[in-house]
Short mmCIF file of N, CA and C and ligand atoms in Angstrom, two decimals:
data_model
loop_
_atom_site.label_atom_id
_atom_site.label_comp_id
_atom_site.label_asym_id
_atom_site.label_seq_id
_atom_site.Cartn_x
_atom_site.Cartn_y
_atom_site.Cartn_z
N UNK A 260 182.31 286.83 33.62
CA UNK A 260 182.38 285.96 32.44
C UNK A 260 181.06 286.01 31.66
N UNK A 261 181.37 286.33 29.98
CA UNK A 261 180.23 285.90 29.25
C UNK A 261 179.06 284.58 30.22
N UNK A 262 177.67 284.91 29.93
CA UNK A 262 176.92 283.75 30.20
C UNK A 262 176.55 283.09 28.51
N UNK A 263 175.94 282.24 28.05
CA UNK A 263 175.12 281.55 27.07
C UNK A 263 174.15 282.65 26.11
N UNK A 264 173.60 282.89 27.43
CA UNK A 264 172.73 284.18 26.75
C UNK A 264 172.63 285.16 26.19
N UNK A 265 174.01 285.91 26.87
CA UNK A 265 174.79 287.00 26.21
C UNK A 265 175.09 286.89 24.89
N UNK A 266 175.72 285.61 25.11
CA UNK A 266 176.82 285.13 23.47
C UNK A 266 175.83 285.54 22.91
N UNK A 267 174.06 284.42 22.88
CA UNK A 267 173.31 284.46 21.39
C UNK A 267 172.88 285.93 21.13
N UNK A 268 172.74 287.08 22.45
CA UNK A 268 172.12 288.11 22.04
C UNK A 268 173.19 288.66 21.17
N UNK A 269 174.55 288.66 21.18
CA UNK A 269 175.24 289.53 20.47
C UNK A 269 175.66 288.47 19.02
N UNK A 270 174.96 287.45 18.64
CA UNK A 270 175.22 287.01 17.23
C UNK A 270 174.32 287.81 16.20
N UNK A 271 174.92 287.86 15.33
CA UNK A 271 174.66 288.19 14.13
C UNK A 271 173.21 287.32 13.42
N UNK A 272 172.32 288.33 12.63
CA UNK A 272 171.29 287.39 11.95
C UNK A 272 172.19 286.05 11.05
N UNK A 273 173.29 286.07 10.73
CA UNK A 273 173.83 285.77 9.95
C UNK A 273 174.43 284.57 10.53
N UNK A 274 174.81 284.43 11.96
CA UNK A 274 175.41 283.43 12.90
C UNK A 274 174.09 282.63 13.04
N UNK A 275 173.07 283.43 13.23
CA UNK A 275 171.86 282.80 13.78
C UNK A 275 171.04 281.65 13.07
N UNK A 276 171.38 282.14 11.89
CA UNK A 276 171.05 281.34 10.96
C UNK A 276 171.69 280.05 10.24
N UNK A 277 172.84 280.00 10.91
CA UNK A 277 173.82 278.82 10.49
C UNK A 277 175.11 279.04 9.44
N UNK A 278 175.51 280.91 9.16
CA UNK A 278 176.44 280.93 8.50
C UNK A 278 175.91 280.83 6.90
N UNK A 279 177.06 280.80 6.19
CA UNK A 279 177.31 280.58 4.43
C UNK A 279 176.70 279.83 3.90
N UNK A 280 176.82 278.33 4.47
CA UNK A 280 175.89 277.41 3.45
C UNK A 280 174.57 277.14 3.57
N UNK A 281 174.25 278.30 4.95
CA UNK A 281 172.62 278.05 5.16
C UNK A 281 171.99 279.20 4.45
N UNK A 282 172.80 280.59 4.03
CA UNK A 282 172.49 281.59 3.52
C UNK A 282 172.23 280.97 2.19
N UNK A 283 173.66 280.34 1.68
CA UNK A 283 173.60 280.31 0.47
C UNK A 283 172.02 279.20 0.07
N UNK A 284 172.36 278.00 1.09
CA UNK A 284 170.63 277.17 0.96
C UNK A 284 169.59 277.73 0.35
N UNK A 285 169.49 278.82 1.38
CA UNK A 285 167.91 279.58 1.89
C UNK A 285 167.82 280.35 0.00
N UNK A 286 168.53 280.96 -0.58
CA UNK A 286 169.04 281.89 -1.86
C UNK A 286 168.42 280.26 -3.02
N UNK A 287 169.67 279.74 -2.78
CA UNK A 287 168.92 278.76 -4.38
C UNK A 287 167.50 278.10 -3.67
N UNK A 288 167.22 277.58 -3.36
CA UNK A 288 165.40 277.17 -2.54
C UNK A 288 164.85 278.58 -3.10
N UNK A 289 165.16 279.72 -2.87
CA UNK A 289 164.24 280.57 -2.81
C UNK A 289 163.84 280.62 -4.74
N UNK A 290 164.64 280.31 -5.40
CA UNK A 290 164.95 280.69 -6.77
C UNK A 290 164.18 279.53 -7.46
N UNK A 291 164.34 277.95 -6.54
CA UNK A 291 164.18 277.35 -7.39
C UNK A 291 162.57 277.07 -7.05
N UNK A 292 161.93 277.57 -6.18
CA UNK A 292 160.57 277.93 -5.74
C UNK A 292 160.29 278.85 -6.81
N UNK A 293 160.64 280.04 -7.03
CA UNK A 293 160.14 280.79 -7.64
C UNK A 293 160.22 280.49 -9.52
N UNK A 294 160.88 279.67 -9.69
CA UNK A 294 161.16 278.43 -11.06
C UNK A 294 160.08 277.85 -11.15
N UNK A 295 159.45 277.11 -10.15
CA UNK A 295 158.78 275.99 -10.07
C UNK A 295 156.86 275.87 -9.73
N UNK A 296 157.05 277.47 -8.90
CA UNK A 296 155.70 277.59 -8.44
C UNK A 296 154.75 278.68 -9.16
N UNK A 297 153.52 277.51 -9.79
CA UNK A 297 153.07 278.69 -11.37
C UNK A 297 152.82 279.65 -10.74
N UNK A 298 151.95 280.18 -8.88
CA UNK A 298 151.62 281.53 -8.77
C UNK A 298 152.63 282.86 -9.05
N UNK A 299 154.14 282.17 -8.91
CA UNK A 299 155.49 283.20 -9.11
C UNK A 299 155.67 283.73 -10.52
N UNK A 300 154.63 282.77 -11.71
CA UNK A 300 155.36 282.64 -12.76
C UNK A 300 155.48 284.65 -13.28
N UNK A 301 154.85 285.50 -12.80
CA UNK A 301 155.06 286.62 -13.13
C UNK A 301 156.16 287.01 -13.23
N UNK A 302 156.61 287.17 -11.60
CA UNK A 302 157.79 287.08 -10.74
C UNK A 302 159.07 286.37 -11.56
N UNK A 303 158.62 285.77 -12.32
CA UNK A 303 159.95 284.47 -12.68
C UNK A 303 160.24 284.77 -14.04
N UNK A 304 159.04 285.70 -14.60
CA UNK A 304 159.52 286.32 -15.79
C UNK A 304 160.18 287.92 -16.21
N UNK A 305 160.08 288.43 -14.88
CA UNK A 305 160.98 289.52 -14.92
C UNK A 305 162.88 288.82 -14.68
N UNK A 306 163.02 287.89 -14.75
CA UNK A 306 164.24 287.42 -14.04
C UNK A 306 164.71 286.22 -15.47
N UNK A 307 165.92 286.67 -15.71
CA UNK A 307 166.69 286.39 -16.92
C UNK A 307 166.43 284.82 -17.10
N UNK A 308 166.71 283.70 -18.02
CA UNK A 308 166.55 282.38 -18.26
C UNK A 308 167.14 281.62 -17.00
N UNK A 309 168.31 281.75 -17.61
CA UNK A 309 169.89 280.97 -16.62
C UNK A 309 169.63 282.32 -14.77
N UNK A 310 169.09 281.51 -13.87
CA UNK A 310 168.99 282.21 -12.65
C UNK A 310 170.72 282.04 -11.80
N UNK A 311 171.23 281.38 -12.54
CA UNK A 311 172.89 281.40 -12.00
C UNK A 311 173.07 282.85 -11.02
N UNK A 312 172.96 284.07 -11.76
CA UNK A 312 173.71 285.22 -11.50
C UNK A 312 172.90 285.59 -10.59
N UNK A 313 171.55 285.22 -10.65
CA UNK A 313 170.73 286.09 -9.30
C UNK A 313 170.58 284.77 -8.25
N UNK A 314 170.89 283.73 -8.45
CA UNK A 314 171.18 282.97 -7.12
C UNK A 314 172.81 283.66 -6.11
N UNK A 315 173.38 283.71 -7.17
CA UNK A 315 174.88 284.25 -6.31
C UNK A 315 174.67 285.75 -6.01
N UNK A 316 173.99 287.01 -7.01
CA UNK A 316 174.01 288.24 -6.03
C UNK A 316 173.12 288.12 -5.32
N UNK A 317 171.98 287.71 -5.01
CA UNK A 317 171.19 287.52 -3.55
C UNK A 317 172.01 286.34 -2.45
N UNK A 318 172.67 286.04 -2.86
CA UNK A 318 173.96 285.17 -1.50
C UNK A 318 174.49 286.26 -1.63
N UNK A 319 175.11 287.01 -2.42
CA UNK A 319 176.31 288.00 -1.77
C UNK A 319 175.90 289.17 -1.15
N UNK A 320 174.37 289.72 -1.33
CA UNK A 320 173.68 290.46 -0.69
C UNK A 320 173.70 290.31 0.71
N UNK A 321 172.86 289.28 0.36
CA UNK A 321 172.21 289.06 2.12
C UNK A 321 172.67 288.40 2.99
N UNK A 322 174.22 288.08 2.56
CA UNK A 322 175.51 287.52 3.46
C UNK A 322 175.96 288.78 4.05
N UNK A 323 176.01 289.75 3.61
CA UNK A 323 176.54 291.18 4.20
C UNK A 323 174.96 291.94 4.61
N UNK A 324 174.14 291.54 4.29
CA UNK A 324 172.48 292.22 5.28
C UNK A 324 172.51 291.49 6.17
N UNK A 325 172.64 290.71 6.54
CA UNK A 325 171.85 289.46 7.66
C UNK A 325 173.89 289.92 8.60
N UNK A 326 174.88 289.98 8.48
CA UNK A 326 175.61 290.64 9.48
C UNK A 326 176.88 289.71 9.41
N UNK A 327 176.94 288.85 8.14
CA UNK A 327 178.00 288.23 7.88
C UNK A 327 179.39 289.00 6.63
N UNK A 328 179.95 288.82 6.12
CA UNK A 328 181.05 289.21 4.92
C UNK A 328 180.05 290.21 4.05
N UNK A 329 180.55 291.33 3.74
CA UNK A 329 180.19 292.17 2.81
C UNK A 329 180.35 291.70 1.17
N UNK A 330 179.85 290.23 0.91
CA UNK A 330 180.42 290.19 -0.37
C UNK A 330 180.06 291.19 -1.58
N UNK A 331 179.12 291.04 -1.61
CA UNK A 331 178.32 292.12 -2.72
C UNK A 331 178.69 293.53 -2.72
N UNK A 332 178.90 294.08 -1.21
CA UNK A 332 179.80 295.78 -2.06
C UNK A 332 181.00 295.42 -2.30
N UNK A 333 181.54 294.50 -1.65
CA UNK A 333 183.19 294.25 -2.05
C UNK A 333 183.15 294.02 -3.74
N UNK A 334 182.22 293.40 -4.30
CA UNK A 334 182.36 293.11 -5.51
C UNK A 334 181.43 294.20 -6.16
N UNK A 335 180.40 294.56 -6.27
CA UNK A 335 179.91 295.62 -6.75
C UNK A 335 179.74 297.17 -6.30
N UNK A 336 180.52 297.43 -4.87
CA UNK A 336 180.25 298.65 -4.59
C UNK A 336 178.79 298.74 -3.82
N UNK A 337 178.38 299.48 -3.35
CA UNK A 337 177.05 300.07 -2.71
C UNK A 337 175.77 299.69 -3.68
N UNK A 338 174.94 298.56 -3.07
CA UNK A 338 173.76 297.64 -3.24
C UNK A 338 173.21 298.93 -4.01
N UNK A 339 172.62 299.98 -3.81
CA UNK A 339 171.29 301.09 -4.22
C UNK A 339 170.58 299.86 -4.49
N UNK A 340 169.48 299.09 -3.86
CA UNK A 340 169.03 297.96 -4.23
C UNK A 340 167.39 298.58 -4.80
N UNK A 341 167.10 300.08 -4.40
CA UNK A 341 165.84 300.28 -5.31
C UNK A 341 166.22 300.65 -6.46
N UNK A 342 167.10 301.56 -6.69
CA UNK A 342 167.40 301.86 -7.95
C UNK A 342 167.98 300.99 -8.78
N UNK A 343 168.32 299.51 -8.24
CA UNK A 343 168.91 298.42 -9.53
C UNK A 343 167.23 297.59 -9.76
N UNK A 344 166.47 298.06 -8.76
CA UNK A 344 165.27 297.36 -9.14
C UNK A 344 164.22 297.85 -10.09
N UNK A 345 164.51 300.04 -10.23
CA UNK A 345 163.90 300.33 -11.06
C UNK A 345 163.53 300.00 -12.49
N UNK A 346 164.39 299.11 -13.10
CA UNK A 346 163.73 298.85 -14.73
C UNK A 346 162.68 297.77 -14.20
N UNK A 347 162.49 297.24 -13.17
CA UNK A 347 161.46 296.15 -13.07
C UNK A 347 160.17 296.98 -12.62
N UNK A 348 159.31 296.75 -13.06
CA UNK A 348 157.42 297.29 -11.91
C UNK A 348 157.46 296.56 -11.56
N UNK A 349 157.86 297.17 -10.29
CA UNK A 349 157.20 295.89 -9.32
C UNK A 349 156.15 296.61 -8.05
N UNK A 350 155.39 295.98 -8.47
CA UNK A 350 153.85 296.31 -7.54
C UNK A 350 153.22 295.60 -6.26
N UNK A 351 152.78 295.85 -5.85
CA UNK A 351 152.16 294.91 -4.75
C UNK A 351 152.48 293.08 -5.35
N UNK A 352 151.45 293.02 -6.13
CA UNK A 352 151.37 291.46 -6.64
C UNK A 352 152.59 291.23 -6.72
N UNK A 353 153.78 292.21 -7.28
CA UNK A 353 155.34 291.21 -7.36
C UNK A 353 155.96 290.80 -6.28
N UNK A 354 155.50 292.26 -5.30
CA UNK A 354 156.18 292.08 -3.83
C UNK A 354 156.02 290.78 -3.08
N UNK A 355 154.29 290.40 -3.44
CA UNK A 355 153.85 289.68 -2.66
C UNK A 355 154.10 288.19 -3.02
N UNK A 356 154.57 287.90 -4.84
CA UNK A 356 154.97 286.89 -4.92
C UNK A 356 156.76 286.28 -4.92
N UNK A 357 157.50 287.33 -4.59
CA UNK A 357 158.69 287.37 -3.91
C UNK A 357 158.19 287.15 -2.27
N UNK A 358 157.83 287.54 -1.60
CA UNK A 358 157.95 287.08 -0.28
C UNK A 358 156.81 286.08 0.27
N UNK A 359 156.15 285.41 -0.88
CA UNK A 359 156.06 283.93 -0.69
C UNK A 359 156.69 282.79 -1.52
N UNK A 360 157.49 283.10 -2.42
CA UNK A 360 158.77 282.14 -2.29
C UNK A 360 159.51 282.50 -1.16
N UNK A 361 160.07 283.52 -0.77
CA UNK A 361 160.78 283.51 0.98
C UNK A 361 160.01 283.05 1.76
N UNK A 362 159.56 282.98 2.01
CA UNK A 362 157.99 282.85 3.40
C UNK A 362 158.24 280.82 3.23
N UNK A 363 158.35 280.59 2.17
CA UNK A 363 158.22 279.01 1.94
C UNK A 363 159.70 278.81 1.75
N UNK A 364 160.82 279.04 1.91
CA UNK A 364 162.18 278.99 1.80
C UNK A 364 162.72 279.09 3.33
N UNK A 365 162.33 280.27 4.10
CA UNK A 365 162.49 280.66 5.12
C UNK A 365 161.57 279.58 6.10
N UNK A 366 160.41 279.13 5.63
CA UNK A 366 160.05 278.07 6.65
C UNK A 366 160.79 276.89 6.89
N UNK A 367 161.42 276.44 5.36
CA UNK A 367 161.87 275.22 5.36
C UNK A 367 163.46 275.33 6.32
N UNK A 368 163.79 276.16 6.80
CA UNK A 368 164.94 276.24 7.72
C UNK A 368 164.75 275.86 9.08
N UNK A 369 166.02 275.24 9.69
CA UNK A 369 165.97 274.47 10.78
C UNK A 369 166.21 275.43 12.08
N UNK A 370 165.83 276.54 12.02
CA UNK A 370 166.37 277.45 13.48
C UNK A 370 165.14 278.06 14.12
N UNK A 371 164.77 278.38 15.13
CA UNK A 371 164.26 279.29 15.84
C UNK A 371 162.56 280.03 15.26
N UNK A 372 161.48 279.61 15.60
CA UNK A 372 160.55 280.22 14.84
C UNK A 372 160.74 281.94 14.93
N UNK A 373 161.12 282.25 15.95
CA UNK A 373 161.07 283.86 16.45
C UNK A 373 162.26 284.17 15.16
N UNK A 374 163.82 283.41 14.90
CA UNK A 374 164.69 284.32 13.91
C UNK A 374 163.85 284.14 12.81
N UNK A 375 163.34 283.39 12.26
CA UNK A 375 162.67 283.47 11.16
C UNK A 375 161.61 283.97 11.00
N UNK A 376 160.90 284.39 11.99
CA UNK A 376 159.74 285.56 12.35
C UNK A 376 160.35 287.07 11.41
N UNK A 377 161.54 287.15 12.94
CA UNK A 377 162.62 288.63 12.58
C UNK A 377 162.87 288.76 10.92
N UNK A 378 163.45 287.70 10.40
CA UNK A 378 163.94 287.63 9.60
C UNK A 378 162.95 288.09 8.07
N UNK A 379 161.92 287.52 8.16
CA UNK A 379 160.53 287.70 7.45
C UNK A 379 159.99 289.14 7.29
N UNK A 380 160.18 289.34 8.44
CA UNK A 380 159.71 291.05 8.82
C UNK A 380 160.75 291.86 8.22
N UNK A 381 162.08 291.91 8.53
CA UNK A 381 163.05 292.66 8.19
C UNK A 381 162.99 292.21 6.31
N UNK A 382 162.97 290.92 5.65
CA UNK A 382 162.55 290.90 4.74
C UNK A 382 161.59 291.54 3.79
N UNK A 383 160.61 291.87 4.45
CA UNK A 383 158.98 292.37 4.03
C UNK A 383 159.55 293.43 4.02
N UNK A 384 160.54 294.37 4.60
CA UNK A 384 160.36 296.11 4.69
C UNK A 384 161.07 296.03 3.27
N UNK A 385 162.01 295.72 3.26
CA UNK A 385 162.55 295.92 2.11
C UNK A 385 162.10 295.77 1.05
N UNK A 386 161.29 294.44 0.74
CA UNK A 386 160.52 294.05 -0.60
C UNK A 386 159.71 295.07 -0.42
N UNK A 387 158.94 295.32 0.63
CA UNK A 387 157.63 296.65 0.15
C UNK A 387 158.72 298.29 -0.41
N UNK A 388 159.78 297.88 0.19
CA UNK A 388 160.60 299.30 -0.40
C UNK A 388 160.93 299.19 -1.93
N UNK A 389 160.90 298.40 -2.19
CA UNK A 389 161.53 298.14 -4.13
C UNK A 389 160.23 298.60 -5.12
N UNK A 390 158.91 298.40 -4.16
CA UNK A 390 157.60 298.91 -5.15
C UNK A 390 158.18 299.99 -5.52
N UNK A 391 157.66 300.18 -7.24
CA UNK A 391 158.31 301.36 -7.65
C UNK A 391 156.39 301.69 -8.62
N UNK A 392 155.70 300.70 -8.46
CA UNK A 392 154.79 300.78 -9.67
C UNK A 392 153.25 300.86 -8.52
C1 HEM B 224 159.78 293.13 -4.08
C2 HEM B 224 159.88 292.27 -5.07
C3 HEM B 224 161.15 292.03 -5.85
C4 HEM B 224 161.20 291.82 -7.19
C5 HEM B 224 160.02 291.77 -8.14
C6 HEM B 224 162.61 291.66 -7.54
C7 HEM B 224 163.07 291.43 -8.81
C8 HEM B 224 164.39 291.39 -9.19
C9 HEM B 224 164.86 291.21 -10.53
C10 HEM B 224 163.97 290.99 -11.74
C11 HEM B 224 166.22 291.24 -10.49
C12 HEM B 224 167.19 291.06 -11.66
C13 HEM B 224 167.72 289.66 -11.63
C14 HEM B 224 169.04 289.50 -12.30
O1 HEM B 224 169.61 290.46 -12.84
O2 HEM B 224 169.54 288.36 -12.26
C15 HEM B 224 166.60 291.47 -9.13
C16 HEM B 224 167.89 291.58 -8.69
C17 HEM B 224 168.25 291.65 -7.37
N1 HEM B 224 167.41 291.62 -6.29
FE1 HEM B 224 165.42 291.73 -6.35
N2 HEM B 224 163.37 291.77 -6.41
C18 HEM B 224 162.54 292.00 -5.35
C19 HEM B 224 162.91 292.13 -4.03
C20 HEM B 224 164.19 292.02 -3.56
C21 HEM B 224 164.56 292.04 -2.17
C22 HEM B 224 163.58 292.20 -1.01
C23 HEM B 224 165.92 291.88 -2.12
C24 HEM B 224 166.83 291.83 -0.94
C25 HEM B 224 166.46 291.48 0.27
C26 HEM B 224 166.39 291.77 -3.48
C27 HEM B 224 167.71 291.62 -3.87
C28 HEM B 224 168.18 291.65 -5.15
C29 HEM B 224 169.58 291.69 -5.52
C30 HEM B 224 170.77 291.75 -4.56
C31 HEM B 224 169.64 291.71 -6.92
C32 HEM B 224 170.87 291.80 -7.80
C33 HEM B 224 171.09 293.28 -8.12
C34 HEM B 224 172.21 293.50 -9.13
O3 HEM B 224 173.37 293.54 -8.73
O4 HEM B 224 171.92 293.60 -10.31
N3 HEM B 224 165.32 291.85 -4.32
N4 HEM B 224 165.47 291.56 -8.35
#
C-alpha cells in the first residue's frame, strides 16, 4: 500500500501548491506588485494599461508548467515563451525586476519553504532564459 510519503513525492508542483485558486492567487499578487511597486515601474511599462490579459495568460501558463491543466496550449497552441517575449528587451534589470515581484508573491504563500525554494529556482531559469538584450 501507498505510504503518505509516496503520495507527496509523486504530486505535482501544481498539487503542491494548493491547485487553481492558489495558482491563479500567486498570478494577480504577482501583477498587482508589479502595478504598485515603483522599483518594477520599468517592468510595468513594457506591459499594456488594462493587466486583465496578462493576469489570465500567466494563470494559463503556469497551470500547465507547475503540472496541472494545459490551459494555455489548449488555447494558444505551443507557449515559444522566448520568442513571444522577443519584441520586449529584456535585460538583466528586467529579469531581475520580474523575479522580485515573484520572490514577494511566492513568499506570501502558505506551503512549504523548500516548494517555494523549488519553485523560485525553476522560476529564475526561465526568466534568465527570456533575456534577449
Ligand atoms: C524575465 C523577465 C520578463 C519580462 C520582462 C516579461 C515581460 C512580458 C511582457 C511585457 C509580456 C506581454 C504582456 C501582455 O501581452 O499582456 C509578457 C507576456 C507573457 N509572459 Fe513574460 N516576462 C518575463 C518573464 C516571464 C516568465 C519567467 C514567464 C513564465 C514563467 C513569463 C510568462 C509570460 C506569458 C505566458 C506571457 C503571455 C504570452 C502571450 O501569449 O502573449 N514571462 N511578458
Amino acid at each position: 500500500m501507498e505510504d503518505a510519503l509516496s503520495a507527496v513525492d509523486e504530486m505535482t508542483p501544481y498539487q503542491l501548491l494548493g491547485g487553481e485558486g492558489v495558482v491563479r492567487w500567486l498570478c494577480n499578487r504577482f501583477y498587482d506588485i508589479m502595478d504598485s511597486e515603483p522599483a518594477a515601474a520599468p517592468l510595468r511599462a513594457m506591459h499594456p494599461a488594462d493587466l486583465a490579459g496578462s493576469r489570465q495568460k500567466l494563470f494559463m501558463f503556469l497551470s500547465g508548467w507547475l503540472g496541472g491543466p494545459s490551459l494555455y496550449i489548449e488555447a494558444f497552441g505551443h507557449p515559444r515563451l522566448r520568442m513571444r517575449h522577443l519584441p520586449f528587451a529584456i535585460d538583466e534589470a528586467a529579469r531581475d525586476q520580474w523575479m522580485a515581484c515573484m520572490r514577494t508573491a511566492v513568499g506570501e504563500l502558505v506551503v512549504e519553504d523548500e516548494v517555494k525554494d523549488k519553485l523560485l529556482a525553476a522560476l529564475y531559469q526561465t526568466a534568465d532564459f527570456m533575456r534577449n538584450t
